[in-house]
Every structure is written in C-alpha cells, then in structure tokens.
Coordinates of C-alpha atoms and ligand atoms in Angstrom, one line a residue:
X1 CA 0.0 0.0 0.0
X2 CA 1.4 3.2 -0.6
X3 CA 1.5 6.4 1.9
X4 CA 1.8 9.6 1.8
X5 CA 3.8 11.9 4.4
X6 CA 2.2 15.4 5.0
X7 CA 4.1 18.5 7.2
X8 CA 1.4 20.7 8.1
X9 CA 0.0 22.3 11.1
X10 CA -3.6 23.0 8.7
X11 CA -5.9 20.3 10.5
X12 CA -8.1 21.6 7.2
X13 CA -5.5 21.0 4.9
X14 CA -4.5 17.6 6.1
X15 CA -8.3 16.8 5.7
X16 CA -8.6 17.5 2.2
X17 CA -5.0 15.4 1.5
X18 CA -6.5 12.6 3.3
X19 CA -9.8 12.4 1.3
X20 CA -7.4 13.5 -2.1
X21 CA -4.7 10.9 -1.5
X22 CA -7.6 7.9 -0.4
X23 CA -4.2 6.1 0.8
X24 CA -2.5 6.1 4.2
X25 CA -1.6 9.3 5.3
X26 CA 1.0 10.3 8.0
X27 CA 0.8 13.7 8.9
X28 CA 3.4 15.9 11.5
X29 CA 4.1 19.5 12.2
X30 CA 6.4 21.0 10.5
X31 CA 8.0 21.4 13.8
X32 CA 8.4 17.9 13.7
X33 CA 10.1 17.3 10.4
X34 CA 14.0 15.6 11.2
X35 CA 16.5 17.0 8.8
X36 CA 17.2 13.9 6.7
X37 CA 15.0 12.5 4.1
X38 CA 15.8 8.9 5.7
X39 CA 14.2 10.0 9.4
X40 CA 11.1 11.4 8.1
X41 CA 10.6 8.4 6.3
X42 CA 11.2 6.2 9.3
X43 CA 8.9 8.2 11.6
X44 CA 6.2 6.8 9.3
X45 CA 7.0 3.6 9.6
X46 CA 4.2 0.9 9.2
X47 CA 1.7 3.0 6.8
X48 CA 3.3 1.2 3.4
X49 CA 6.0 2.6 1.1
X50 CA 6.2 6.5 1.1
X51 CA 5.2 7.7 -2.4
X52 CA 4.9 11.3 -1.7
X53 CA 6.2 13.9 1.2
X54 CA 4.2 17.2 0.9
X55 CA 6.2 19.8 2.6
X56 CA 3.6 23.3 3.9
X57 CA 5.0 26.0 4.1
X58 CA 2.6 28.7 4.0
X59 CA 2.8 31.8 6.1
X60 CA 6.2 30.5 8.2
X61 CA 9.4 30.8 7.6
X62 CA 10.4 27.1 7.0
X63 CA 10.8 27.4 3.5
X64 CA 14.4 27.0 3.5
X65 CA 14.4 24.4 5.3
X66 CA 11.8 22.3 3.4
X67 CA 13.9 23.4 0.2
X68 CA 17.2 21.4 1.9
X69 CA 14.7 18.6 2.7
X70 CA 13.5 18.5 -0.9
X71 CA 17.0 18.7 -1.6
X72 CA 18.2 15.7 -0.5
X73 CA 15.1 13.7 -0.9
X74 CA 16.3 14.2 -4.5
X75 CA 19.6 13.2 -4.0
X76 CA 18.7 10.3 -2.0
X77 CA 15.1 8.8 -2.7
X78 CA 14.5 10.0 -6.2
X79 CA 11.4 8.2 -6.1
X80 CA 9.7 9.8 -3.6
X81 CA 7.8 13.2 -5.1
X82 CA 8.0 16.0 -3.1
X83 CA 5.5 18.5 -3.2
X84 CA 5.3 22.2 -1.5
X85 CA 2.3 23.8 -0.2
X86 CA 3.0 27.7 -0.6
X87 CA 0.7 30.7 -0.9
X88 CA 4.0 32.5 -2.8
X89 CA 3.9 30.3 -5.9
X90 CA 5.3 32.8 -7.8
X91 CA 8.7 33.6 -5.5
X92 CA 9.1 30.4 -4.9
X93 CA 8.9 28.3 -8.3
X94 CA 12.2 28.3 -9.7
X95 CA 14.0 27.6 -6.3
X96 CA 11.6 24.9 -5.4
X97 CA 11.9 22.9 -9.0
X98 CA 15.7 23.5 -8.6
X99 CA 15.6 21.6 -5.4
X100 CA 13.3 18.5 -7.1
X101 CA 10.2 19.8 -5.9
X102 CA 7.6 17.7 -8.2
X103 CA 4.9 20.6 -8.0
X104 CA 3.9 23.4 -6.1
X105 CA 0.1 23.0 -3.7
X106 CA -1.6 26.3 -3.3
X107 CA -3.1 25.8 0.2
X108 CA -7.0 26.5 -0.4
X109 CA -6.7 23.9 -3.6
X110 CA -9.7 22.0 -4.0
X111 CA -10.2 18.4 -3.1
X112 CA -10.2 17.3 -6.9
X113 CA -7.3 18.9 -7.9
X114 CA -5.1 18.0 -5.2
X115 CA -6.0 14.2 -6.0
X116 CA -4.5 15.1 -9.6
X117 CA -1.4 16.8 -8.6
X118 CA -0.4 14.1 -6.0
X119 CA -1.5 11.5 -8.5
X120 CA 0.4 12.9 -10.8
X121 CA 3.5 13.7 -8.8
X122 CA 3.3 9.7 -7.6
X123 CA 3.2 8.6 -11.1
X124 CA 5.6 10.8 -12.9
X125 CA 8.2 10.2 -9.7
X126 CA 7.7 6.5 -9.8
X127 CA 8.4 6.4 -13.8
X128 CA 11.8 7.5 -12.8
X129 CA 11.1 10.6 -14.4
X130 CA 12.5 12.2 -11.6
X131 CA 9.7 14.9 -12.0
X132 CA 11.6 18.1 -11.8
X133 CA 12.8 20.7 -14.0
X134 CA 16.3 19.4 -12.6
X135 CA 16.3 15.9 -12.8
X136 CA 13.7 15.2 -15.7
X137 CA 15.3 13.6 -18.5
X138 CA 13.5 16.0 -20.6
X139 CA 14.6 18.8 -18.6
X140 CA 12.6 21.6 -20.3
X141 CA 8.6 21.5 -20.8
X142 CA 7.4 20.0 -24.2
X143 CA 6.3 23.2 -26.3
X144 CA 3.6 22.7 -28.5
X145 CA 1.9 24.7 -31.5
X146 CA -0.9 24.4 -33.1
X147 CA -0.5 26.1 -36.6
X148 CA -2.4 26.1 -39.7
X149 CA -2.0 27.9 -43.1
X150 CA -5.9 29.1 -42.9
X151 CA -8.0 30.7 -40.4
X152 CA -11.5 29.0 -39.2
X153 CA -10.1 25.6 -39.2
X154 CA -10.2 24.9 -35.6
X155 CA -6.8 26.5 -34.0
X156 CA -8.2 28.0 -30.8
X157 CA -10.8 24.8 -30.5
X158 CA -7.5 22.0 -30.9
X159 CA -5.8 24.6 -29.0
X160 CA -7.8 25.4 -26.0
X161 CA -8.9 21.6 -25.4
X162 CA -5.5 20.5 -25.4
X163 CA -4.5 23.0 -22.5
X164 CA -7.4 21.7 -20.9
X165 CA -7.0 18.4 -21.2
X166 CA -3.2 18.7 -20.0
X167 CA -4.3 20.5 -17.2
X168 CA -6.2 17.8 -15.8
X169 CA -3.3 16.1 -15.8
X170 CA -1.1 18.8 -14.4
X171 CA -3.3 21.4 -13.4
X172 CA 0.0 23.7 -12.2
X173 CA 2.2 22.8 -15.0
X174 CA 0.4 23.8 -18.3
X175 CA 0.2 27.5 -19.6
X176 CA -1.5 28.6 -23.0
X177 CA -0.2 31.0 -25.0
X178 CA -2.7 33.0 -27.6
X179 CA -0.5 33.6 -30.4
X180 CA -3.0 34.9 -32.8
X181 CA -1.6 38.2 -31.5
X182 CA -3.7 40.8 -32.8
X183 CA -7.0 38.6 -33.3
X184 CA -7.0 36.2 -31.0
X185 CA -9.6 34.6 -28.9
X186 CA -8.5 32.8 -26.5
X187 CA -9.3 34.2 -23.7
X188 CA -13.2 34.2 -25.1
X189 CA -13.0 30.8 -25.8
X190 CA -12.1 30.2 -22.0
X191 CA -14.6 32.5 -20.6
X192 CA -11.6 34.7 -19.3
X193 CA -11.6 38.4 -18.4
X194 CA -7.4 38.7 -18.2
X195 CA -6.4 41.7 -16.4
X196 CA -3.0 41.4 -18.4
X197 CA -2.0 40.9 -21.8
X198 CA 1.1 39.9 -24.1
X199 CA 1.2 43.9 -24.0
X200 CA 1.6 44.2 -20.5
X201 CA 4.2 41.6 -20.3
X202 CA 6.6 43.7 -23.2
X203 CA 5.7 46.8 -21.7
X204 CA 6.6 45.6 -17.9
X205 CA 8.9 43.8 -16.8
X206 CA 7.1 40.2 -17.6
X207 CA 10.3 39.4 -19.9
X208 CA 12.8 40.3 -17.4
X209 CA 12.5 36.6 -15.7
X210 CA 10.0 33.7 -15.3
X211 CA 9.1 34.4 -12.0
X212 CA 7.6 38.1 -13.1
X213 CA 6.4 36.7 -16.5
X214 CA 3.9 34.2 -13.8
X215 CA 2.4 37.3 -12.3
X216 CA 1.0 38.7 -15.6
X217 CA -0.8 34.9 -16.3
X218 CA -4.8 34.2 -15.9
X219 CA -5.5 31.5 -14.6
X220 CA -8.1 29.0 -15.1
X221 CA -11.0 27.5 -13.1
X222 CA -8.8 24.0 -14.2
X223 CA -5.5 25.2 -13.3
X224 CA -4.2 25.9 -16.5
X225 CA -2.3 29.3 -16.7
X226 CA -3.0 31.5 -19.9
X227 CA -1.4 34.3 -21.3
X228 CA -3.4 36.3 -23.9
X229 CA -3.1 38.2 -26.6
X230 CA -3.7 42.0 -26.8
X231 CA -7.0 43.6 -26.2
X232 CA -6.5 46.4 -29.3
X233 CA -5.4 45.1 -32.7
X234 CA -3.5 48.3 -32.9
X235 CA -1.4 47.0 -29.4
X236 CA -0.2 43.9 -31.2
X237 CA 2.5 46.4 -33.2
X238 CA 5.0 46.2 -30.1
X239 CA 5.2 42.9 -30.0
X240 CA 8.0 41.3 -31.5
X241 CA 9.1 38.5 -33.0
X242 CA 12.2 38.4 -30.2
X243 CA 9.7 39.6 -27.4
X244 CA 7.6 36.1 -28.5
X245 CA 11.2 34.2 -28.6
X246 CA 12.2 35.3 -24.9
X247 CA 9.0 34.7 -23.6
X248 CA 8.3 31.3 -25.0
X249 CA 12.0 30.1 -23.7
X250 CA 10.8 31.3 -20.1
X251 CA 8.0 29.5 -20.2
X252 CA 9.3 26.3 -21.1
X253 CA 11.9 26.8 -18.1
X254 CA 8.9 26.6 -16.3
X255 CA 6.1 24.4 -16.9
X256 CA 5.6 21.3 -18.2
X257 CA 3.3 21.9 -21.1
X258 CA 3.5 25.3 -23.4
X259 CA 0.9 25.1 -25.2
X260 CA 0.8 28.0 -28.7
X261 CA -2.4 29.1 -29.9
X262 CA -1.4 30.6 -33.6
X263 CA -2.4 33.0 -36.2
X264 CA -3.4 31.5 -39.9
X265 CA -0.2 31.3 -41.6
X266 CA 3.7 31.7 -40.9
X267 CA 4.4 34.7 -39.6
X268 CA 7.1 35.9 -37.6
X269 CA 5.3 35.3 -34.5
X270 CA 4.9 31.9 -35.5
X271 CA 8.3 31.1 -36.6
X272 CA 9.7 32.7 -33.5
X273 CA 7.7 29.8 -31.5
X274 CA 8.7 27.4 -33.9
X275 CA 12.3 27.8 -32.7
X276 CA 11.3 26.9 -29.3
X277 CA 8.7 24.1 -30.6
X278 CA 8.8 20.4 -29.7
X279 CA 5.6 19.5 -31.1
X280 CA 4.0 20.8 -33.7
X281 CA 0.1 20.5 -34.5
X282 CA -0.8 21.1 -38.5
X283 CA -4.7 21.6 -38.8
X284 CA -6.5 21.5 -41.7
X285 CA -10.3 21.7 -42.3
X286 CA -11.9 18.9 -44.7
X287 CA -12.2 21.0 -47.9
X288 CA -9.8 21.6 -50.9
X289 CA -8.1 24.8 -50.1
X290 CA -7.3 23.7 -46.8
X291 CA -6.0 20.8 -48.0
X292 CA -3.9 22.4 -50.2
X293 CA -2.9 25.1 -48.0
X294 CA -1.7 22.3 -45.6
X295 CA 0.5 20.6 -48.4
X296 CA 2.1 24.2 -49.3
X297 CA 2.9 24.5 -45.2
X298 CA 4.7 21.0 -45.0
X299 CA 6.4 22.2 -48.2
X300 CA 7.8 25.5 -46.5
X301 CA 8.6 23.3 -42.8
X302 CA 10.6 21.3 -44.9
X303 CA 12.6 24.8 -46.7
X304 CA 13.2 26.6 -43.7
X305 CA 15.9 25.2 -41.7
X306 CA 14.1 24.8 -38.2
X307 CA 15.3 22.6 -35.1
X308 CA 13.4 19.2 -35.5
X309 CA 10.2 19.2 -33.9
X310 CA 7.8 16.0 -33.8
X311 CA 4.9 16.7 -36.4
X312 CA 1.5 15.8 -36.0
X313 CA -1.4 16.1 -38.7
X314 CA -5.0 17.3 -37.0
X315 CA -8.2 16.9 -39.5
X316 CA -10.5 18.8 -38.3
X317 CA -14.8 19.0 -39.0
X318 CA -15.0 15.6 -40.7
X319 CA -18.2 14.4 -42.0
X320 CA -19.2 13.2 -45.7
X321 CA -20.7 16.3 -47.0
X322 CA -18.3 17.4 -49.1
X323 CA -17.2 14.5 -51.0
X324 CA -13.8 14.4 -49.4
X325 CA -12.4 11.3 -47.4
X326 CA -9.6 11.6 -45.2
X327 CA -7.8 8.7 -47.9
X328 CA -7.8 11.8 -50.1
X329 CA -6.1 14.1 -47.5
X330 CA -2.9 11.6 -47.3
X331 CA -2.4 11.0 -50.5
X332 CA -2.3 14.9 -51.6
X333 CA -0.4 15.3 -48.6
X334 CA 2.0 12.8 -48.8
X335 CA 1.8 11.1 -45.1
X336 CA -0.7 9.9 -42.9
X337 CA -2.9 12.1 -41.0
X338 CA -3.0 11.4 -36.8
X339 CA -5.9 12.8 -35.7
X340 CA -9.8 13.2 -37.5
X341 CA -12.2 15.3 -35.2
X342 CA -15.8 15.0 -36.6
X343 CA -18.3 18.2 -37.3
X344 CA -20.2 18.6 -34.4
X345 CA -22.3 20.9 -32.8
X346 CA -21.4 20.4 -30.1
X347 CA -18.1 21.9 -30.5
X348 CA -19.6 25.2 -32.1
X349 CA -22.2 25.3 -28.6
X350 CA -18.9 25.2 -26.4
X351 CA -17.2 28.2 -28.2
X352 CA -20.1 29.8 -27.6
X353 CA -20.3 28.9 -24.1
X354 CA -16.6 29.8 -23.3
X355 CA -16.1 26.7 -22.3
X356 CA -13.9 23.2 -23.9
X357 CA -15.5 20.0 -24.0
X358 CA -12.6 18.0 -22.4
X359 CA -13.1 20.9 -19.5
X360 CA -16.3 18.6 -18.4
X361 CA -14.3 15.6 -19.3
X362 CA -17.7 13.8 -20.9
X363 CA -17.5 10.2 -22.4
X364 CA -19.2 11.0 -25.5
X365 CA -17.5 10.8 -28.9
X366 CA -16.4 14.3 -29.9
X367 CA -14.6 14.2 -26.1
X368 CA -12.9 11.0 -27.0
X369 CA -11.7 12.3 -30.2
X370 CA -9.9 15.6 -28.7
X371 CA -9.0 13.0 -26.0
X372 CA -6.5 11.4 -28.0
X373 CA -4.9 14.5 -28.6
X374 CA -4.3 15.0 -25.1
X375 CA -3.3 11.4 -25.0
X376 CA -1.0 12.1 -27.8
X377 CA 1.3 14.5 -25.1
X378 CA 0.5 13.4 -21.7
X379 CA 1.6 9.8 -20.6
X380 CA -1.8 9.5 -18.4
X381 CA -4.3 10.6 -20.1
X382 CA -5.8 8.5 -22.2
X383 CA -5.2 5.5 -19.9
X384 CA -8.8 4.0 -19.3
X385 CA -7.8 3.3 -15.6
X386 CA -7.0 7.0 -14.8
X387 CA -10.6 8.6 -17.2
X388 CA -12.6 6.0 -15.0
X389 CA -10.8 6.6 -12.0
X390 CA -11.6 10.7 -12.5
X391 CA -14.7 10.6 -14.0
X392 CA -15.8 8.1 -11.1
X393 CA -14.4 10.9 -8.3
X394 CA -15.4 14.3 -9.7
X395 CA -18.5 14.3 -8.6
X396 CA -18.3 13.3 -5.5
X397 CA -14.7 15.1 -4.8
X398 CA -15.6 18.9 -4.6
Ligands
ADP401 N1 -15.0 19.8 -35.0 C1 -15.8 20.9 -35.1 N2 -17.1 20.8 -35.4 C2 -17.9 21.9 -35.5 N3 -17.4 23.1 -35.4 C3 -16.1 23.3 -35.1 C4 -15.2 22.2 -35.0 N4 -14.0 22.7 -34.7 C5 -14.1 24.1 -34.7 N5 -15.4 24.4 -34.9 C6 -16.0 25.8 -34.9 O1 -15.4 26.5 -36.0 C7 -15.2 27.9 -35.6 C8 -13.7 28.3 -35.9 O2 -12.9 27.5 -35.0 P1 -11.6 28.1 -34.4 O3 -11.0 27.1 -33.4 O4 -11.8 29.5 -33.8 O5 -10.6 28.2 -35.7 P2 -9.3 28.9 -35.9 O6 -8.7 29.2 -34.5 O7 -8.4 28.0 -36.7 O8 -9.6 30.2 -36.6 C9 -15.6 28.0 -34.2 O9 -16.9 28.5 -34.1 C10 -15.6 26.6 -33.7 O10 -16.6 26.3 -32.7
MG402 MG1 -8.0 31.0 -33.7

C-alpha cells in the first residue's frame, strides 16, 4: 500500500490530502520534520511505502528548510515526489523545482485537484522521471503549436482543449499561449476576463524573468495558466518577434506543457515559436483549399531550416458532406494524418459557451476524439484506468 507523508500544522489541509490521497496518510508539524530524508521516512513507519512527502509551508518561515529537505530527498530517494504547499507560488517556483520539488500545492486547492497533482507527482516520480525541472530527462517543458495555413479551421478549439486536457493532468504545469496576436480569442473561448496581456508583459517587466512573467498569467477555473493576446489590434504592433522568442524560452523553463495558440499562416510570431517548438500541431479543415494550403505549409517546414520538432497532422470537421475522405487528405499530402475530429455541434455550442468540452471531461465521442490529442502529449491521459478513475471521483470530490 502506498503512503503519503504530509508536514502541516492546517488540520483543514491535512483533511482534504487525506480524502485526495484515499491512501495512508501520516501527517506531522512542520515542527516535527527531522533533517534527513531517511528519518522522516522512518517516523512513518508501518503506513506502506512512502510515495509522496508534501512539505507546507505557507505563512512561516520554514521554507528554507523544506527546500534542503527537498534537496536531499532528491539526491537520495528519487522516487519519492515531493511537493510544496505555498501561498507564494510565484517567489518560490524556480527555487523549489531546482531543489526536485515535483509541484507546487496552493493551500485553499480543491479536493479534486489536489488528488490530480499528487497523483500525478506519484506517477511521474515512480516512472523515474525524476519529476523536476532538474532531474527530468526531458529537462525543459514540451512546447507545443498548433498552426495552420488558414484561419477557421479549428486553431483555438484544438488549442484550447489541449491546454485543458493537459491541465487535468497537471493542473500547475500547463500554460497557453494565444499567439494569434492581434485577433485572438483565446481568452473568449475560455470564458476569461485577463487583467494582463502579451502587451503588459513587453511593456513591464514580464520578460525580465520567469518568475515576473507568472504574475501577468490568468489562470483558469482547471488550473491551467493563460497568457493572452492584446485587447486592441492596434497593441499587437510592439510585440516582437524576439519579445515572443524570450518569452516562450521562459516558459518552457517553467512548466511542463507550453501550449501556442497561432495566427493562420507563418508569420514571424509563428516562426519565432517554432524555434522553441517540440511538437508541432498542423490543422486542416476537410475541404480543398485547406487541404492544399496544408501541403504548401509542410512544403515551407521542410525549406526553412528549423530545429526538429515531432509533427503531428490534426483533421479537423469531418463528416461526408463534401465528397472528401480523409484517404484523399494523405495522399495529396503525402503522409498519414493522426488525428480526425468530426463536425459537431457540439463543438460550435462550447465556443459559444466559453467553455472546452474535455473541461467537463464527458464520455461521449467528440470528447474522446480531442482526448487522444491530449493522449498524444501526456503519458496518463488517455489510460482507461485514470478517465474512470476521475470521472468516477469528480462528482463526489468537490
Ligand atoms: N469539429 C468541429 N465541429 C464543428 N465546429 C467546429 C469544430 N471545430 C471548430 N469548430 C468551430 O469553428 C469555428 C472556428 O474555430 P476556431 O477554433 O476558432 O478556428 P481557428 O482558430 O483556426 O480560426 C468556431 O466557431 C468553432 O466552434
Ligand atoms: Mg483561432
């Protein structure tokens, strides 16, 4: 049975872990933590393995401390994920993932979403993965673009139920970027009011370092962090393409998932994330010029000399009305295509709403289909164990 080690004086907090974690669950004062990773683990002797120590330390001024102790936990029991529970995300995010923290806990988090992050802190540290910026054998976050050479093909829908998706699986550790610069809508499509924009952060000092780039993000009911493009067209003018470069390469120091909401086309915006890409999405709506415009942009990938990133062919609003099959798609394209998402109306109702399908994480077909994107990029997702074992504990979690 596996356990879970908890250094808190919040009888509240230590609640919610316990019904989170549903496994054995030791909990001390912080007071009570020993110095070394090996007699914390002995004190808890009896309750099963430790899988995870979760280290509070909000409002005192044991953070230093708990750092050293994630530290050598790190050094010493790589296995073990070590999370913090701050109310100073922000300041203390680049020391903490230096020192192996798997993920940072903001203390009021909800019931459901602290069951994700420890889950996912268990799994990722069990994997050997390590889990931190520092120690991940992939040490920088996967960056990942969705692109296509026309607009109204289904960007900011791929787009924003990706981030979604990945949030669910790492609700502190995903952050999309709207791109589409002057006309974007991603923040619509999210049913966000941002108080800051890409303007604020190349006006201020959001590209000075990662930690002040954080403090100019939205965040999402699910966790995921967005940054959003301008609210003026006429704003969009100051932004460059090096302003997109630096800001992308800060947040992939950062979180786990960058995920790039683009403008139709290539434009400088565009190829400035594609220098910073890992993955890149190619969309393309189920008609001839889209087609062809998709063909033309594998053409130019393959003439400009960009670092390799893993491509990944997205047809989008698939049904039979218009006389062409997806057989017809690969062969003028050349190579197969990964992903077919269906028409549905159900897709155009949730634009509407402001709100992705995979937020709701439904079981019907058009959820399944953007679920294998997600699946596609996150090594839980699409597991049948982990849907179940959500879908069976959202209701009752919150
Ligand atoms: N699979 C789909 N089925 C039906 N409508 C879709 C689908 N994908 C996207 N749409 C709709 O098409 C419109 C344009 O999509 P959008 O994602 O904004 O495209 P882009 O970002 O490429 O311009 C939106 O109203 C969206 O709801
Ligand atoms: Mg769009």
């Amino acid at each position: 049975m596996s356990s879970v080690i908890l250094a808190s004086a919040s009888t509240d907090l230590a609640r919610r872990v316990r019904l989170a974690s549903g496994d054995n669950l030791f909990v001390l004062t912080p007071e009570q933590v020993p110095t070394g990773p090996a007699q914390l683990l002995g004190l808890s002797n009896g309750t099963g393995p430790v899988q995870a120590v979760m280290l509070d330390v909000t409002g005192d001024g044991s953070q230093d401390s708990s750092l050293g102790l994630a530290e050598r936990f790190k050094e010493q029991f790589p296995h073990v994920a070590v999370l913090l529970v701050t109310d100073k995300p922000a300041e203390l995010g680049l020391p903490a993932l230096r020192a192996g923290v798997r993920d940072l806990i903001e203390p009021e988090l909800p019931i459901n979403e602290l069951r994700w992050v420890i889950r996912r802190a268990i799994e990722t540290s069990a994997a050997g993965m390590g889990g931190s910026a520092a120690n991940d054998p992939d040490p920088v976050g996967r960056v990942i673009t969705v692109a296509s050479p026309k607009g109204g093909v289904g960007k900011t829908t791929l787009a924003t139920n990706l981030a979604v998706g990945l949030a669910h699986q790492s609700p502190q550790g995903t952050v999309l970027v709207d791109l589409d610069i002057q006309f974007g809508d991603v923040a619509a499509a999210l049913d966000l009011d941002p108080a800051y924009t890409l303007a604020d952060v190349v006006h201020g000092s959001g590209l000075r370092d990662v930690t002040a780039l954080k403090t100019l993000l939205t965040k999402h009911r699910t966790g995921l962090h967005v940054l959003s493009g301008v609210k003026s067209p006429v704003e969009a003018d100051d932004i460059t393409a090096q302003h997109v470069a630096t800001i992308i390469g800060l947040l992939k120091s950062e979180f786990r998932y960058v995920v790039i909401d683009t403008a139709p086309g290539m434009g400088s915006h565009t190829l400035a994330a594609l220098d910073h890409t890992t993955d890149l999405v190619l969309v393309a709506s189920l008609d001839v010029p889209s087609v062809r415009g998709l063909r033309k942009e594998l053409q130019l990938l393959d003439e400009l000399e960009l670092p390799p990133a893993t491509r990944h062919i997205a047809v989008n609003m698939v049904d039979r009305s218009g006389g062409l099959s997806l057989a017809d798609v690969e062969a003028t394209i050349e190579r197969k295509v990964d992903f077919a998402i269906p028409r549905s109306p159900k897709v155009i109702a949730s634009t509407n709403r402001g709100r992705p399908l995979l937020e709701d994480q439904a079981r019907d077909k058009i959820s399944r289909d953007l679920e294998q994107l997600v699946g596609r990029f996150s090594p839980i997702a699409v597991r049948k164990s982990t849907l179940s074992w959500t879908s069976r504990h959202r209701g009752a979690a919150s």
